[in-house]
Amino acid sequence: EFKLRNRYLFSLIFLSITEMLENGDNVCINKTDSNFDERFLDIENYIYSNYMNDITLSDLAGRIHVCERQLNRILKARTGYSFKDILFQQRMWTARELLADAEIKITDIPKLSGFKSYSGFYASVKKFWGASPYELRNRIISE
């Protein structure tokens, strides 16, 4: 469920950007660039590999050589999610996956899922999942 949901989201992002380029929309990239497909597929790999770090839209845009403002605009317009939303969702689904493992201490999960502090992690989990990390773990394990 976790990977399917995010794979689908990234597929939407890639297809949206490709469609905008084909329609001649103003994207800060050379449309004849032979590495275009590879660079936009790199979005998925970059977020999957770095969600636990302090990454930014600027990091991602620089990595695929696209203007960050345009990249975020495209992401938001076509998927409904900004870069921050995508990164946050990745972290929340990772946290959920980690909470399902009773061997991992809950206090270790914030760092493993990309949060700087336990309090920020706690508040985010409570808001996103509607339960505290402890409650969510119990709910997941009892499913």
XYZ file of N, CA and C in Angstrom:
429
model
N 0.838 -1.195 0.000
C 0.000 0.000 0.000
C 0.874 1.248 0.000
N 1.877 1.273 0.867
C 2.765 2.421 0.979
C 3.456 2.726 -0.343
N 4.109 1.735 -0.918
C 4.859 1.960 -2.143
C 3.938 2.185 -3.333
N 2.830 1.472 -3.396
C 1.902 1.668 -4.496
C 1.355 3.085 -4.509
N 0.986 3.593 -3.372
C 0.433 4.948 -3.282
C 1.445 5.970 -3.765
N 2.682 5.873 -3.308
C 3.690 6.838 -3.698
C 4.165 6.631 -5.127
N 4.244 5.399 -5.586
C 4.616 5.146 -6.988
C 3.568 5.788 -7.900
N 2.296 5.663 -7.547
C 1.238 6.264 -8.336
C 1.378 7.785 -8.361
N 1.656 8.381 -7.216
C 1.819 9.829 -7.133
C 2.970 10.295 -8.008
N 4.091 9.600 -7.956
C 5.233 9.992 -8.765
C 4.968 9.785 -10.249
N 4.206 8.761 -10.594
C 3.836 8.557 -11.991
C 2.992 9.725 -12.482
N 2.074 10.191 -11.639
C 1.263 11.363 -11.999
C 2.130 12.591 -12.211
N 3.097 12.783 -11.343
C 3.993 13.936 -11.461
C 4.729 13.873 -12.784
N 5.324 12.739 -13.081
C 6.097 12.590 -14.302
C 5.227 12.832 -15.528
N 4.045 12.198 -15.573
C 3.158 12.361 -16.720
C 2.681 13.800 -16.861
N 2.439 14.468 -15.744
C 1.987 15.861 -15.787
C 3.047 16.772 -16.369
N 4.270 16.586 -15.944
C 5.363 17.417 -16.446
C 5.580 17.142 -17.928
N 5.542 15.884 -18.312
C 5.707 15.517 -19.721
C 4.611 16.154 -20.567
N 3.373 16.087 -20.094
C 2.245 16.665 -20.825
C 2.404 18.177 -20.978
N 2.839 18.837 -19.923
C 3.015 20.288 -19.993
C 4.091 20.646 -21.016
N 5.145 19.866 -21.065
C 6.197 20.134 -22.042
C 5.692 19.905 -23.464
N 4.924 18.844 -23.656
C 4.392 18.562 -24.981
C 3.412 19.637 -25.431
N 2.710 20.255 -24.490
C 1.757 21.319 -24.816
C 2.440 22.668 -24.988
N 3.731 22.721 -24.781
C 4.473 23.960 -24.965
C 4.398 24.893 -23.782
N 3.971 24.409 -22.627
C 3.926 25.249 -21.436
C 5.338 25.681 -21.071
N 5.434 26.814 -20.416
C 6.727 27.379 -20.068
C 7.348 26.647 -18.883
N 8.186 25.699 -19.182
C 8.925 24.968 -18.162
C 10.391 25.255 -18.413
N 11.127 25.494 -17.368
C 12.532 25.888 -17.509
C 13.409 24.686 -17.824
N 13.168 24.105 -18.971
C 13.972 22.957 -19.389
C 13.934 22.882 -20.902
N 14.980 22.406 -21.491
C 15.056 22.239 -22.924
C 14.250 21.012 -23.321
N 13.199 21.184 -24.106
C 12.305 20.091 -24.466
C 12.986 19.030 -25.329
N 14.081 19.368 -25.962
C 14.768 18.401 -26.809
C 15.870 17.675 -26.049
N 15.975 17.902 -24.772
C 16.983 17.276 -23.934
C 16.780 15.762 -23.926
N 17.783 15.021 -24.375
C 17.656 13.565 -24.455
C 17.612 12.905 -23.079
N 18.056 13.599 -22.039
C 18.047 13.052 -20.686
C 16.802 13.456 -19.908
N 15.834 14.051 -20.581
C 14.637 14.558 -19.914
C 13.943 13.487 -19.073
N 13.631 12.339 -19.686
C 12.917 11.281 -18.960
C 13.691 10.838 -17.732
N 14.969 10.620 -17.876
C 15.796 10.168 -16.762
C 15.816 11.182 -15.630
N 15.889 12.467 -15.974
C 15.971 13.488 -14.923
C 14.676 13.582 -14.143
N 13.535 13.440 -14.786
C 12.288 13.521 -14.051
C 11.972 12.225 -13.307
N 12.421 11.122 -13.795
C 12.286 9.887 -13.023
C 13.171 9.946 -11.783
N 14.199 10.771 -11.851
C 15.106 10.945 -10.717
C 14.401 11.611 -9.532
N 13.291 12.306 -9.765
C 12.514 12.905 -8.672
C 12.141 11.820 -7.666
N 11.584 10.735 -8.175
C 11.149 9.644 -7.317
C 12.317 9.065 -6.529
N 13.375 8.736 -7.219
C 14.527 8.140 -6.543
C 15.148 9.081 -5.523
N 15.201 10.350 -5.851
C 15.800 11.318 -4.941
C 14.991 11.428 -3.642
N 13.686 11.526 -3.749
C 12.853 11.642 -2.548
C 12.888 10.343 -1.758
N 12.783 9.200 -2.429
C 12.861 7.912 -1.727
C 14.180 7.744 -0.990
N 15.254 8.237 -1.593
C 16.582 8.052 -1.000
C 16.927 9.085 0.067
N 16.229 10.220 0.072
C 16.628 11.323 0.938
C 15.544 11.879 1.841
N 14.369 11.273 1.890
C 13.269 11.828 2.688
C 13.648 12.007 4.151
N 14.577 11.185 4.645
C 14.949 11.266 6.055
C 15.919 12.415 6.328
N 16.427 13.033 5.261
C 17.340 14.168 5.393
C 16.582 15.483 5.234
N 17.252 16.559 5.475
C 16.659 17.888 5.335
C 16.796 18.347 3.885
N 15.926 17.822 3.002
C 16.009 18.176 1.588
C 15.032 19.302 1.270
N 15.323 20.016 0.205
C 14.499 21.153 -0.187
C 14.102 21.050 -1.657
N 13.141 21.857 -2.034
C 12.743 21.949 -3.430
C 13.930 22.402 -4.276
N 14.731 23.279 -3.733
C 15.917 23.757 -4.438
C 16.880 22.609 -4.736
N 17.060 21.713 -3.759
C 17.911 20.538 -3.972
C 17.401 19.712 -5.148
N 16.108 19.456 -5.140
C 15.504 18.616 -6.170
C 15.561 19.293 -7.535
N 15.193 20.554 -7.587
C 15.199 21.282 -8.855
C 16.619 21.355 -9.431
N 17.582 21.599 -8.572
C 18.969 21.639 -9.020
C 19.434 20.287 -9.525
N 18.975 19.256 -8.892
C 19.381 17.902 -9.276
C 18.894 17.539 -10.668
N 17.687 17.976 -11.017
C 17.154 17.647 -12.339
C 17.235 18.836 -13.303
N 17.872 19.906 -12.859
C 18.135 21.084 -13.694
C 16.860 21.742 -14.216
N 15.970 22.050 -13.283
C 14.702 22.717 -13.575
C 14.562 23.861 -12.577
N 13.879 24.931 -12.972
C 13.640 26.047 -12.056
C 12.733 25.571 -10.919
N 13.121 25.854 -9.682
C 12.349 25.349 -8.541
C 10.928 25.897 -8.497
N 10.746 27.148 -8.826
C 9.399 27.739 -8.812
C 8.493 27.025 -9.819
N 9.032 26.768 -10.991
C 8.254 26.090 -12.016
C 7.974 24.640 -11.622
N 8.968 23.973 -11.066
C 8.780 22.592 -10.648
C 7.671 22.498 -9.607
N 7.701 23.357 -8.620
C 6.662 23.328 -7.589
C 5.292 23.695 -8.160
N 5.265 24.656 -9.077
C 4.007 25.054 -9.708
C 3.409 23.888 -10.484
N 4.249 23.179 -11.208
C 3.782 22.036 -11.987
C 3.264 20.937 -11.057
N 4.029 20.643 -10.030
C 3.620 19.614 -9.075
C 2.265 19.957 -8.466
N 2.110 21.182 -8.020
C 0.881 21.610 -7.350
C -0.305 21.636 -8.316
N -0.081 22.181 -9.516
C -1.172 22.316 -10.482
C -1.678 20.965 -10.973
N -0.784 20.052 -11.190
C -1.167 18.792 -11.805
C -1.470 17.668 -10.830
N -0.913 17.693 -9.635
C -1.139 16.599 -8.696
C -1.923 17.051 -7.473
N -1.971 18.363 -7.257
C -2.609 18.876 -6.060
C -1.670 18.911 -4.867
N -0.445 18.472 -5.073
C 0.537 18.414 -3.993
C 1.757 19.259 -4.329
N 2.214 20.020 -3.349
C 3.472 20.742 -3.507
C 4.606 19.793 -3.146
N 5.831 20.208 -3.385
C 6.982 19.396 -3.004
C 6.941 19.084 -1.512
N 6.633 20.089 -0.703
C 6.569 19.868 0.747
C 5.509 18.839 1.110
N 4.364 18.892 0.416
C 3.300 17.910 0.660
C 3.773 16.499 0.316
N 4.447 16.373 -0.810
C 4.932 15.067 -1.247
C 5.947 14.528 -0.245
N 6.865 15.374 0.164
C 7.881 14.961 1.131
C 7.231 14.586 2.463
N 6.276 15.391 2.900
C 5.584 15.115 4.159
C 4.845 13.773 4.094
N 4.153 13.527 2.993
C 3.436 12.261 2.845
C 4.408 11.081 2.849
N 5.531 11.245 2.187
C 6.535 10.186 2.193
C 6.963 9.888 3.629
N 7.190 10.938 4.400
C 7.612 10.762 5.791
C 6.509 10.136 6.640
N 5.263 10.513 6.409
C 4.160 9.953 7.183
C 3.944 8.476 6.868
N 4.010 8.099 5.603
C 3.835 6.694 5.246
C 5.020 5.868 5.733
N 6.209 6.445 5.731
C 7.373 5.750 6.279
C 7.204 5.560 7.775
N 6.756 6.588 8.466
C 6.529 6.489 9.908
C 5.507 5.404 10.210
N 4.451 5.344 9.429
C 3.423 4.318 9.629
C 4.024 2.928 9.450
N 4.820 2.778 8.413
C 5.482 1.505 8.155
C 6.397 1.115 9.324
N 7.128 2.089 9.851
C 8.024 1.830 10.976
C 7.255 1.534 12.261
N 6.119 2.200 12.444
C 5.299 1.950 13.626
C 4.725 0.536 13.626
N 4.587 -0.039 12.447
C 4.067 -1.399 12.346
C 5.063 -2.428 12.869
N 6.315 -2.021 13.006
C 7.356 -2.924 13.519
C 7.537 -2.675 15.010
N 7.005 -3.573 15.821
C 7.048 -3.419 17.277
C 8.467 -3.480 17.834
N 9.417 -3.937 17.039
C 10.819 -4.016 17.467
C 11.485 -2.639 17.503
N 10.957 -1.702 16.752
C 11.538 -0.353 16.681
C 10.911 0.514 17.759
N 11.758 1.149 18.564
C 11.234 2.039 19.602
C 10.594 3.266 18.948
N 9.471 3.666 19.484
C 8.757 4.820 18.930
C 9.626 6.072 18.967
N 10.466 6.200 19.965
C 11.327 7.381 20.067
C 12.414 7.413 18.989
N 12.670 6.282 18.324
C 13.653 6.243 17.228
C 13.029 6.577 15.876
N 11.732 6.470 15.770
C 11.046 6.629 14.488
C 11.134 8.052 13.920
N 11.068 9.112 14.726
C 11.170 10.441 14.127
C 12.433 10.617 13.280
N 13.557 10.236 13.803
C 14.810 10.391 13.056
C 14.817 9.513 11.806
N 14.327 8.293 11.918
C 14.304 7.366 10.788
C 13.360 7.828 9.678
N 12.348 8.594 10.044
C 11.381 9.043 9.044
C 11.564 10.500 8.628
N 12.625 11.159 9.118
C 12.961 12.486 8.610
C 12.535 13.666 9.456
N 12.104 13.435 10.677
C 11.699 14.539 11.544
C 12.857 14.971 12.425
N 12.900 16.252 12.713
C 13.995 16.803 13.515
C 13.781 16.598 15.011
N 12.521 16.511 15.422
C 12.241 16.380 16.851
C 11.068 15.433 17.081
N 11.039 14.878 18.274
C 9.927 13.996 18.622
C 8.616 14.779 18.693
N 8.664 15.990 19.222
C 7.426 16.769 19.354
C 6.831 17.098 17.987
N 7.683 17.433 17.012
C 7.195 17.690 15.654
C 6.618 16.432 15.026
N 7.284 15.316 15.267
C 6.822 14.024 14.781
C 5.463 13.680 15.395
N 5.371 13.823 16.709
C 4.140 13.497 17.432
C 2.967 14.315 16.880
N 3.174 15.631 16.759
C 2.099 16.505 16.274
C 1.711 16.157 14.837
N 2.692 15.841 14.007
C 2.410 15.495 12.609
C 1.638 14.196 12.493
N 2.041 13.193 13.257
C 1.344 11.907 13.237
C -0.092 12.092 13.722
N -0.248 12.832 14.791
C -1.582 13.070 15.363
C -2.489 13.765 14.332
N -1.947 14.755 13.642
C -2.746 15.494 12.663
C -3.030 14.644 11.415
N -2.024 13.966 10.890
C -2.157 13.204 9.647
C -2.978 11.935 9.826
N -2.716 11.177 10.878
C -3.355 9.890 11.085
C -4.507 9.946 12.088
N -4.642 11.055 12.816
C -5.725 11.171 13.780
C -5.508 10.368 15.047
N -4.257 10.043 15.322
C -3.921 9.264 16.514
C -2.476 9.557 16.890
N -2.173 9.378 18.160
C -0.781 9.534 18.592
C 0.038 8.372 18.032
N 1.357 8.483 18.024
C 2.169 7.357 17.547
C 1.863 6.049 18.290
N 1.682 6.122 19.604
C 1.358 4.925 20.387
C 0.012 4.337 19.966
N -0.988 5.200 19.812
C -2.313 4.749 19.398
C -2.272 4.151 17.987
N -1.535 4.810 17.105
C -1.431 4.332 15.734
C -0.748 2.963 15.690
N 0.328 2.799 16.468
C 1.018 1.508 16.515
C 0.041 0.420 16.980
N -0.692 0.690 18.015
C -1.649 -0.300 18.537
C -2.716 -0.637 17.492
N -3.180 0.391 16.788
C -4.191 0.189 15.745
C -3.620 -0.665 14.605
N -2.407 -0.377 14.178
C -1.781 -1.113 13.079
C -1.545 -2.572 13.463
N -1.005 -2.761 14.652
C -0.685 -4.116 15.103
C -1.944 -4.966 15.281
N -3.035 -4.334 15.695
C -4.272 -5.106 15.912
C -5.032 -5.373 14.609
N -4.630 -4.766 13.518
C -5.333 -4.989 12.228
C -5.108 -6.368 11.695
